[in-house]
Short mmCIF file of C-alpha atoms in Angstrom, two decimals:
data_model
loop_
_atom_site.label_atom_id
_atom_site.label_comp_id
_atom_site.label_asym_id
_atom_site.label_seq_id
_atom_site.Cartn_x
_atom_site.Cartn_y
_atom_site.Cartn_z
CA MET A 8 -48.94 -46.84 -41.14
CA ALA A 9 -52.53 -45.53 -41.60
CA THR A 10 -53.83 -48.31 -39.34
CA ALA A 11 -51.30 -47.40 -36.66
CA LEU A 12 -52.33 -43.76 -36.76
CA VAL A 13 -56.04 -44.63 -36.46
CA THR A 14 -55.30 -46.87 -33.50
CA SER A 15 -53.21 -44.16 -31.88
CA SER A 16 -55.95 -41.57 -32.37
CA VAL A 17 -58.55 -43.84 -30.80
CA ALA A 18 -56.26 -44.50 -27.83
CA ALA A 19 -55.57 -40.82 -27.43
CA ASN A 20 -59.23 -39.87 -27.55
CA SER A 21 -60.03 -42.56 -25.03
CA ALA A 22 -57.25 -41.32 -22.73
CA CYS A 23 -58.41 -37.74 -23.19
CA MET A 24 -61.82 -38.68 -21.79
CA ARG A 25 -60.02 -39.94 -18.67
CA LEU A 26 -58.39 -36.59 -17.82
CA PRO A 27 -58.77 -35.92 -14.06
CA ASN A 28 -61.85 -34.00 -13.14
CA MET A 29 -59.92 -31.03 -11.70
CA PRO A 30 -61.82 -27.72 -12.00
CA LEU A 31 -58.89 -25.70 -13.35
CA ARG A 32 -59.38 -22.01 -12.59
CA LEU A 33 -58.77 -19.91 -15.68
CA ALA A 34 -59.47 -16.29 -14.78
CA PRO A 35 -60.31 -13.81 -17.56
CA ALA A 36 -57.38 -13.88 -19.99
CA THR A 37 -56.64 -13.53 -23.65
CA VAL A 38 -53.82 -15.44 -25.33
CA SER A 39 -53.82 -15.05 -29.09
CA PHE A 40 -51.53 -16.81 -31.58
CA PRO A 41 -51.77 -17.63 -35.27
CA SER A 42 -53.30 -21.09 -34.92
CA ARG A 43 -55.60 -23.67 -36.33
CA PRO A 44 -59.01 -24.49 -34.77
CA TRP A 45 -59.29 -27.07 -32.01
CA SER A 46 -59.93 -30.53 -33.34
CA ALA A 47 -63.19 -32.26 -32.59
CA ALA A 48 -61.37 -34.93 -30.62
CA LEU A 49 -59.74 -32.30 -28.38
CA THR A 50 -62.78 -30.07 -27.73
CA SER A 51 -65.02 -33.02 -26.98
CA CYS A 52 -62.83 -34.20 -24.11
CA THR A 53 -64.22 -33.60 -20.63
CA GLY A 54 -60.90 -32.53 -19.13
CA LEU A 55 -59.88 -30.11 -21.89
CA SER A 56 -63.25 -28.49 -22.48
CA ARG A 57 -62.43 -26.27 -19.48
CA HIS A 58 -59.87 -24.43 -21.60
CA SER A 59 -62.60 -22.47 -23.35
CA ASP A 60 -61.59 -19.33 -21.46
CA VAL A 61 -58.26 -19.35 -23.36
CA VAL A 62 -59.13 -17.92 -26.77
CA ALA A 63 -56.98 -18.93 -29.75
CA ALA A 64 -57.33 -16.65 -32.75
CA ALA A 65 -55.27 -15.36 -35.66
CA GLY A 66 -53.15 -12.29 -35.11
CA HIS A 67 -50.14 -11.15 -33.14
CA GLN A 68 -49.17 -12.62 -29.76
CA LYS A 69 -50.94 -10.94 -26.85
CA LEU A 70 -51.15 -11.80 -23.17
CA MET A 71 -53.08 -9.83 -20.58
CA GLY A 72 -55.35 -10.23 -17.57
CA SER A 73 -55.20 -12.21 -14.33
CA LEU A 74 -54.29 -15.82 -15.02
CA THR A 75 -54.31 -17.43 -11.61
CA SER A 76 -55.11 -16.90 -7.95
CA ASN A 77 -52.53 -15.64 -5.47
CA GLU A 78 -52.84 -18.49 -2.98
CA GLY A 79 -50.49 -21.47 -2.86
CA LEU A 80 -47.64 -22.41 -5.17
CA ARG A 81 -48.79 -21.36 -8.64
CA PHE A 82 -48.09 -23.44 -11.76
CA GLY A 83 -48.44 -22.38 -15.35
CA VAL A 84 -48.72 -25.16 -17.97
CA VAL A 85 -47.99 -24.33 -21.60
CA VAL A 86 -49.12 -27.16 -23.88
CA ALA A 87 -48.67 -27.40 -27.66
CA ARG A 88 -51.69 -28.53 -29.72
CA PHE A 89 -49.59 -29.90 -32.56
CA ASN A 90 -49.37 -33.72 -32.17
CA GLU A 91 -52.24 -33.38 -29.72
CA VAL A 92 -52.78 -37.13 -29.45
CA VAL A 93 -49.45 -37.12 -27.59
CA THR A 94 -49.62 -33.78 -25.79
CA ASN A 95 -53.10 -34.60 -24.43
CA LEU A 96 -51.62 -37.64 -22.67
CA LEU A 97 -48.69 -35.57 -21.38
CA LEU A 98 -51.06 -32.95 -20.02
CA GLN A 99 -53.15 -35.67 -18.38
CA GLY A 100 -50.09 -37.06 -16.61
CA ALA A 101 -49.03 -33.61 -15.45
CA LEU A 102 -52.46 -32.79 -14.03
CA GLU A 103 -52.70 -36.15 -12.27
CA THR A 104 -49.30 -35.54 -10.73
CA PHE A 105 -50.32 -32.09 -9.53
CA GLU A 106 -53.41 -33.59 -7.93
CA ARG A 107 -51.42 -36.39 -6.34
CA TYR A 108 -49.06 -33.87 -4.73
CA SER A 109 -51.89 -31.75 -3.32
CA VAL A 110 -51.56 -28.84 -5.72
CA LYS A 111 -54.83 -26.94 -5.61
CA ALA A 112 -56.74 -26.83 -8.88
CA GLU A 113 -57.19 -23.05 -8.71
CA ASN A 114 -53.40 -22.68 -8.65
CA ILE A 115 -52.93 -24.40 -12.03
CA THR A 116 -53.40 -22.47 -15.27
CA VAL A 117 -53.21 -24.23 -18.64
CA VAL A 118 -52.44 -22.19 -21.78
CA SER A 119 -52.63 -23.81 -25.22
CA VAL A 120 -50.39 -22.75 -28.13
CA PRO A 121 -50.26 -23.98 -31.75
CA GLY A 122 -47.02 -25.94 -31.54
CA SER A 123 -43.75 -26.55 -29.67
CA PHE A 124 -42.12 -23.64 -31.49
CA GLU A 125 -44.48 -21.22 -29.69
CA VAL A 126 -44.05 -22.81 -26.24
CA PRO A 127 -40.93 -20.83 -25.13
CA ILE A 128 -42.28 -17.34 -25.86
CA THR A 129 -45.52 -18.10 -24.00
CA ALA A 130 -43.59 -19.55 -21.07
CA GLN A 131 -41.46 -16.41 -20.98
CA LYS A 132 -44.53 -14.15 -20.94
CA LEU A 133 -46.17 -16.16 -18.17
CA GLY A 134 -42.95 -16.07 -16.14
CA LYS A 135 -42.50 -12.32 -16.55
CA SER A 136 -46.09 -11.70 -15.49
CA GLY A 137 -44.98 -12.42 -11.91
CA LYS A 138 -48.03 -14.58 -11.27
CA PHE A 139 -46.41 -18.00 -11.49
CA ASP A 140 -43.76 -19.80 -9.45
CA VAL A 141 -43.02 -22.58 -11.97
CA ILE A 142 -43.81 -22.94 -15.68
CA LEU A 143 -44.27 -26.45 -17.13
CA CYS A 144 -43.68 -26.69 -20.90
CA ILE A 145 -45.35 -29.60 -22.74
CA GLY A 146 -45.06 -30.48 -26.41
CA ALA A 147 -44.16 -33.22 -28.86
CA VAL A 148 -41.86 -33.00 -31.88
CA ILE A 149 -41.83 -36.07 -34.15
CA ARG A 150 -39.24 -36.54 -36.91
CA GLY A 151 -40.55 -36.39 -40.47
CA ASP A 152 -39.05 -36.51 -43.95
CA THR A 153 -37.62 -32.95 -43.78
CA THR A 154 -35.18 -31.08 -41.53
CA HIS A 155 -38.04 -29.22 -39.88
CA TYR A 156 -37.76 -31.59 -36.89
CA ASP A 157 -34.21 -30.50 -36.04
CA ALA A 158 -35.06 -26.80 -36.24
CA VAL A 159 -38.15 -27.07 -34.03
CA ALA A 160 -36.53 -29.44 -31.49
CA ASN A 161 -33.43 -27.26 -31.07
CA SER A 162 -35.45 -24.05 -30.90
CA ALA A 163 -37.82 -25.51 -28.30
CA ALA A 164 -34.99 -26.77 -26.07
CA SER A 165 -32.90 -23.58 -26.16
CA GLY A 166 -36.03 -21.42 -26.05
CA VAL A 167 -37.36 -22.98 -22.84
CA LEU A 168 -33.93 -22.58 -21.22
CA ASN A 169 -33.69 -18.92 -22.23
CA ALA A 170 -37.29 -18.31 -21.14
CA GLY A 171 -36.45 -19.46 -17.62
CA LEU A 172 -33.29 -17.37 -17.49
CA SER A 173 -34.90 -14.18 -18.77
CA ALA A 174 -38.13 -14.51 -16.77
CA GLY A 175 -36.40 -15.52 -13.54
CA VAL A 176 -38.85 -18.41 -13.07
CA PRO A 177 -38.01 -22.15 -13.39
CA CYS A 178 -39.29 -23.44 -16.75
CA VAL A 179 -39.44 -27.25 -16.75
CA PHE A 180 -38.77 -28.81 -20.16
CA GLY A 181 -41.43 -31.41 -20.98
CA VAL A 182 -41.23 -31.38 -24.79
CA LEU A 183 -40.80 -34.85 -26.31
CA THR A 184 -38.46 -35.27 -29.28
CA CYS A 185 -39.22 -38.64 -30.88
CA GLU A 186 -38.38 -40.56 -34.05
CA ASP A 187 -41.96 -41.71 -34.70
CA MET A 188 -45.50 -41.68 -33.31
CA ASP A 189 -45.18 -45.05 -31.57
CA GLN A 190 -42.15 -43.82 -29.60
CA ALA A 191 -44.00 -40.63 -28.67
CA LEU A 192 -47.03 -42.56 -27.41
CA ASN A 193 -44.79 -44.86 -25.37
CA ARG A 194 -43.21 -41.85 -23.69
CA ALA A 195 -46.61 -40.26 -23.11
CA GLY A 196 -47.99 -43.07 -20.98
CA GLY A 197 -46.79 -46.29 -22.50
CA LYS A 198 -43.82 -48.43 -21.51
CA ALA A 199 -41.51 -45.43 -21.17
CA GLY A 200 -43.80 -43.68 -18.68
CA ASN A 201 -45.45 -40.29 -18.90
CA LYS A 202 -42.91 -37.51 -19.43
CA GLY A 203 -45.51 -34.86 -18.68
CA ALA A 204 -46.01 -36.34 -15.23
CA GLU A 205 -42.24 -36.47 -14.76
CA ALA A 206 -41.87 -32.80 -15.68
CA ALA A 207 -44.62 -31.75 -13.26
CA LEU A 208 -43.05 -33.90 -10.58
CA THR A 209 -39.74 -32.10 -11.11
CA ALA A 210 -41.37 -28.72 -10.57
CA VAL A 211 -43.18 -29.77 -7.38
CA ARG A 212 -40.16 -31.50 -5.85
CA ILE A 213 -37.65 -28.65 -6.17
CA VAL A 214 -38.32 -27.58 -2.60
CA LEU A 215 -39.12 -31.05 -1.24
CA GLY A 216 -35.81 -32.43 -2.48
CA PHE A 217 -33.88 -29.63 -0.79
CA VAL A 218 -35.62 -30.15 2.57
CA ASN A 219 -34.98 -33.90 2.49
CA GLU A 220 -31.38 -33.43 1.40
CA GLN A 221 -30.61 -31.01 4.23
CA ASN A 222 -32.51 -32.99 6.88
CA ARG A 223 -32.18 -30.23 9.43
CA PRO A 224 -34.48 -27.51 10.79
CA LEU A 225 -35.02 -24.79 8.18
CA ASN A 226 -37.00 -21.60 7.92
CA SER A 227 -38.21 -20.08 4.67
CA GLN A 228 -35.23 -17.70 4.48
CA ASN A 229 -32.73 -20.59 4.74
CA ALA A 230 -34.47 -22.43 1.93
CA ALA A 231 -34.85 -19.31 -0.25
CA ASP A 232 -31.14 -18.47 0.06
CA ALA A 233 -30.13 -21.99 -0.96
CA LEU A 234 -32.64 -22.23 -3.83
CA GLN A 235 -31.70 -19.00 -5.59
CA LYS A 236 -30.03 -21.12 -8.27
CA PHE A 237 -33.54 -22.29 -9.24
CA ASN A 238 -34.75 -18.66 -9.48
CA LEU A 239 -37.25 -19.28 -6.69
CA LYS A 240 -38.11 -16.19 -4.66
CA LYS A 241 -38.74 -16.30 -0.91
CA THR A 242 -42.50 -15.95 -1.38
CA ALA A 243 -42.61 -18.95 -3.72
CA VAL A 244 -40.45 -21.02 -1.37
CA GLN A 245 -42.69 -20.12 1.59
CA LYS A 246 -45.77 -21.22 -0.31
CA ALA A 247 -44.10 -24.44 -1.42
CA LEU A 248 -43.07 -25.26 2.15
CA ASP A 249 -46.60 -24.60 3.38
CA ALA A 250 -48.07 -26.75 0.61
CA LEU A 251 -45.69 -29.62 1.43
CA ALA A 252 -46.47 -29.27 5.14
CA ASP A 253 -50.23 -29.26 4.49
CA SER A 254 -49.92 -32.43 2.41
CA GLY A 255 -47.87 -34.14 5.14
CA GLN A 256 -44.74 -34.56 3.03
CA ILE A 257 -42.64 -32.55 5.49
CA SER A 258 -43.01 -31.74 9.18
CA PHE A 259 -43.16 -28.28 10.72
CA LYS A 260 -43.51 -26.55 14.06
CA GLU A 261 -44.58 -23.00 14.79
CA TYR A 262 -42.65 -20.76 17.16
CA GLY A 263 -44.71 -17.60 17.45
CA LYS A 264 -44.90 -16.09 13.97
CA GLN A 265 -42.08 -18.23 12.61
CA LYS A 266 -42.39 -21.71 11.13
CA ILE A 267 -39.57 -24.24 11.27
CA TYR A 268 -39.64 -27.02 8.67
CA ILE A 269 -37.85 -30.38 8.66
CA ALA A 270 -37.93 -33.54 6.59
CA ARG A 271 -40.11 -36.35 7.86
CA GLN A 272 -37.86 -38.57 9.90
CA ASP A 273 -39.83 -41.76 9.28
CA GLN A 274 -38.38 -41.88 5.76
CA PHE A 275 -34.82 -42.28 7.04
CA GLU A 276 -33.18 -45.34 8.51
CA ILE A 277 -32.17 -44.86 12.14
CA PRO A 278 -28.62 -46.15 12.76
CA ASN A 279 -28.02 -48.48 15.68
CA SER A 280 -25.51 -47.82 18.47
CA GLU A 281 -22.64 -49.56 16.65
CA GLU A 282 -23.26 -47.55 13.48
CA LEU A 283 -23.46 -44.34 15.50
CA GLU A 284 -20.15 -45.14 17.18
CA GLU A 285 -18.57 -45.82 13.82
CA MET A 286 -19.98 -42.54 12.49
CA LYS A 287 -18.51 -40.68 15.47
CA LYS A 288 -15.08 -42.20 14.80
CA THR A 289 -15.32 -41.35 11.12
CA ASN A 290 -16.42 -37.83 11.96
CA ALA A 291 -13.53 -37.37 14.42
CA LYS A 292 -11.08 -38.61 11.78
CA LEU A 293 -12.53 -36.27 9.18
CA GLN A 294 -12.34 -33.39 11.66
CA GLU A 295 -8.64 -34.10 12.18
CA GLU A 296 -8.05 -34.25 8.45
CA LEU A 297 -9.95 -31.01 8.04
CA ALA A 298 -7.85 -29.34 10.74
CA ASP A 299 -4.66 -30.54 9.03
CA GLN A 300 -5.89 -29.24 5.69
CA LYS A 301 -6.77 -25.86 7.22
CA LYS A 302 -3.33 -25.67 8.82
CA ALA A 303 -1.65 -26.51 5.52
CA ILE A 304 -3.75 -23.90 3.73
CA SER A 305 -2.87 -21.32 6.38
CA GLU A 306 0.85 -22.04 5.95
CA VAL A 307 0.61 -21.74 2.19
CA GLU A 308 -1.34 -18.48 2.49
CA SER A 309 1.28 -17.15 4.91
CA GLU A 310 4.02 -18.06 2.46
CA VAL A 311 2.15 -16.39 -0.37
CA ARG A 312 1.71 -13.21 1.69
CA GLY A 313 5.42 -13.25 2.44
CA LEU A 314 6.28 -13.59 -1.23
CA GLN A 315 3.85 -10.84 -2.14
CA SER A 316 5.46 -8.51 0.43
CA ASN A 317 8.92 -8.96 -1.15
CA LEU A 318 10.24 -6.26 -3.44
CA THR A 319 9.96 -6.69 -7.17
CA LEU A 320 13.06 -6.70 -9.36
CA ALA A 321 12.40 -3.10 -10.41
CA GLU A 322 12.00 -2.01 -6.78
CA VAL A 323 15.21 -3.80 -5.77
CA THR A 324 17.11 -2.10 -8.58
CA SER A 325 15.76 1.32 -7.60
CA LYS A 326 16.61 0.81 -3.93
CA GLN A 327 20.10 -0.41 -4.81
CA THR A 328 20.75 2.72 -6.87
CA LYS A 329 19.57 4.95 -4.01
CA LEU A 330 21.74 3.17 -1.44
CA GLN A 331 24.81 3.35 -3.68
CA SER A 332 24.27 7.11 -4.02
CA GLU A 333 24.04 7.52 -0.23
CA VAL A 334 27.19 5.42 0.28
CA GLN A 335 29.07 7.57 -2.19
CA GLU A 336 28.05 10.78 -0.38
CA MET A 337 29.12 9.34 2.97
CA GLU A 338 32.48 8.24 1.53
CA GLU A 339 33.08 11.73 0.20
CA LYS A 340 32.39 13.21 3.66
CA LEU A 341 34.66 10.64 5.25
CA THR A 342 37.44 11.50 2.80
CA LYS A 343 37.21 15.18 3.74
CA LEU A 344 37.38 14.37 7.44
CA ARG A 345 40.38 12.13 6.93
CA SER A 346 42.18 14.83 4.92
CA GLY A 347 42.85 16.81 8.15
CA VAL A 348 40.35 19.64 7.99
CA THR A 349 41.26 22.32 10.59
CA LEU A 350 38.98 22.08 13.60
CA VAL A 351 37.81 24.97 15.77
CA LYS A 352 40.46 25.99 18.29
CA PRO A 353 39.55 25.63 21.99
CA GLU A 354 40.01 29.34 22.67
CA ASP A 355 37.77 30.26 19.69
CA LYS A 356 35.16 27.82 20.90
CA LYS A 357 35.21 29.41 24.36
CA ILE A 358 34.76 32.91 22.92
CA ILE A 359 31.75 31.73 20.90
CA GLU A 360 30.17 30.00 23.89
CA ASN A 361 30.66 33.08 26.12
CA SER A 362 29.14 35.30 23.46
CA PHE A 363 26.16 32.97 23.16
CA ALA A 364 25.64 32.91 26.94
CA GLU A 365 25.81 36.70 27.14
CA LYS A 366 23.28 37.21 24.34
CA VAL A 367 20.83 34.72 25.86
CA ASN A 368 21.11 36.40 29.23
CA GLN A 369 20.60 39.84 27.66
CA TRP A 370 17.55 38.42 25.82
CA LYS A 371 16.06 37.21 29.09
CA LYS A 372 16.80 40.51 30.85
CA ARG A 373 15.28 42.67 28.14
CA LYS A 374 12.23 40.47 27.83
CA ARG A 375 11.65 40.73 31.55
CA MET A 376 12.09 44.51 31.46
CA PHE A 377 9.63 44.80 28.57
CA LYS A 378 7.05 42.71 30.33
CA GLU A 379 7.20 44.88 33.46
CA LEU A 380 6.95 48.04 31.40
CA TRP A 381 4.06 46.70 29.27
CA ASP A 382 2.12 45.58 32.31
CA ASN A 383 2.42 49.04 33.87
CA ILE A 384 1.28 50.75 30.66
CA THR A 385 -1.70 48.48 29.95
CA GLU A 386 -2.81 47.97 33.54
CA ASN A 387 -5.39 50.79 33.47
CA SER A 388 -5.68 51.18 29.71
CA PRO A 389 -9.20 50.75 28.27
CA LYS A 390 -7.83 49.51 24.96
CA ASP A 391 -7.62 45.85 24.04
CA GLN A 392 -4.00 44.70 24.47
CA LYS A 393 -3.94 42.89 21.14
CA GLU A 394 -5.23 45.91 19.24
CA PHE A 395 -2.87 48.24 21.16
CA LYS A 396 0.04 45.98 20.28
CA GLU A 397 -0.82 46.08 16.58
CA GLU A 398 -1.28 49.85 16.73
CA LEU A 399 2.24 50.29 18.18
CA GLY A 400 3.72 47.77 15.72
CA LEU A 401 5.16 45.54 18.45
CA GLU A 402 6.34 41.99 17.64
CA TYR A 403 6.83 39.22 20.15
CA ASP A 404 9.27 36.31 19.86
CA GLU A 405 6.42 34.13 18.63
CA ASP A 406 5.78 36.54 15.76
CA ALA A 407 9.37 35.99 14.60
CA ASP A 408 8.96 32.21 15.05
CA VAL A 409 11.65 32.01 17.78
CA ASN A 410 11.48 30.59 21.26
CA LEU A 411 13.65 31.89 24.11
CA GLN A 412 13.12 28.68 26.08
CA SER A 413 14.89 26.54 23.46
CA TYR A 414 17.96 28.79 23.63
CA SER A 415 17.81 28.79 27.43
CA ASP A 416 17.87 24.98 27.35
CA MET A 417 20.93 25.08 25.09
CA LEU A 418 22.66 27.47 27.52
CA ALA A 419 21.86 25.21 30.48
CA SER A 420 23.31 22.22 28.61
CA LEU A 421 26.43 24.27 27.80
CA ASN A 422 26.93 25.29 31.44
CA LYS A 423 26.45 21.70 32.56
CA ARG A 424 29.09 20.46 30.11
CA ARG A 425 31.53 23.16 31.24
CA LYS A 426 31.01 22.16 34.87
CA PHE A 427 31.90 18.50 34.27
CA SER A 428 34.86 19.33 32.01
CA ARG A 429 36.69 21.16 34.81
#
């Protein structure tokens, strides 16, 4: 086992010297964690010696300062130093992938932490700083003779997930959980591929995959609306689209101030005329099926609305009781009418009608007389008629809430009925 570890260390150190010569921009920042010093193998590597601006020292966790530039899609990389022979290789693969996909070096910030257990909290702080669009989490947890492996592996996995949810920034999980060192080295660049490169590739391709999947003209707002599930804001999506367009991975066209993006069409197979005709037939068939389904849904919804509009059992019972009460009242009235109640005699009816006609006519006559008298009195009077009326204590029909016209109409109807009854 000792021989295997020595061989692995030599391989790791050799790989570390091959880290891509990308001048990572690390603006003034302070990230402090309880940690151990950098190993000689790590600090002597050309690629990782640029991390000197990130200071690791004992004490509480603290993050402050500007970590990255504001141009382009910005990536934060949190890498654990524990099992560094593995994490160095993962970091190398991630940086090579960033370079291959035209991510600018000044838009990549690498922060080192003691181990995988500290990766989530640092990723969360970077995400909440608002200065990163994607956080890549790199670490390696190797099983030992104790249960420490299970605790760290579970905490790292759930922690990275929660970090992304709380920070509102995608946090890509690139922490290896392996049974032994040989398996870890295989997954960090051996037969199993480099998982750090795969994690970085996932972060870069979030937007690219969406554009290719849609394969239709899109603006930044369309893409941002669809990619909300990845917690990508419109600004980040716009920068990603521009970066992909600059690298030639997608096409775009400018219309004034607006840019329209579309997947590169040379990556798709163009169907021939027979395939197009078959697609048209399939599409027409699917459209018919869709119309049938919509019709069926509409019928079901109509039926549901009808059922919902029906009375409930309690409402039916209440209405039944009310109707029975009304029927009983009507039956009682009908019984009284059938019992031979004495009706008004014709001569009595005539006397009442004549009396009514006389009183209405007298009402009209007196109202006319009053109006003539009032007009003569108030014609040259300097007083306001309304005030004069109140002073005299006069009341009009309207003040008593009566209307002569309604009684006049009744009298006209009575006279008309008398005329036809002769």
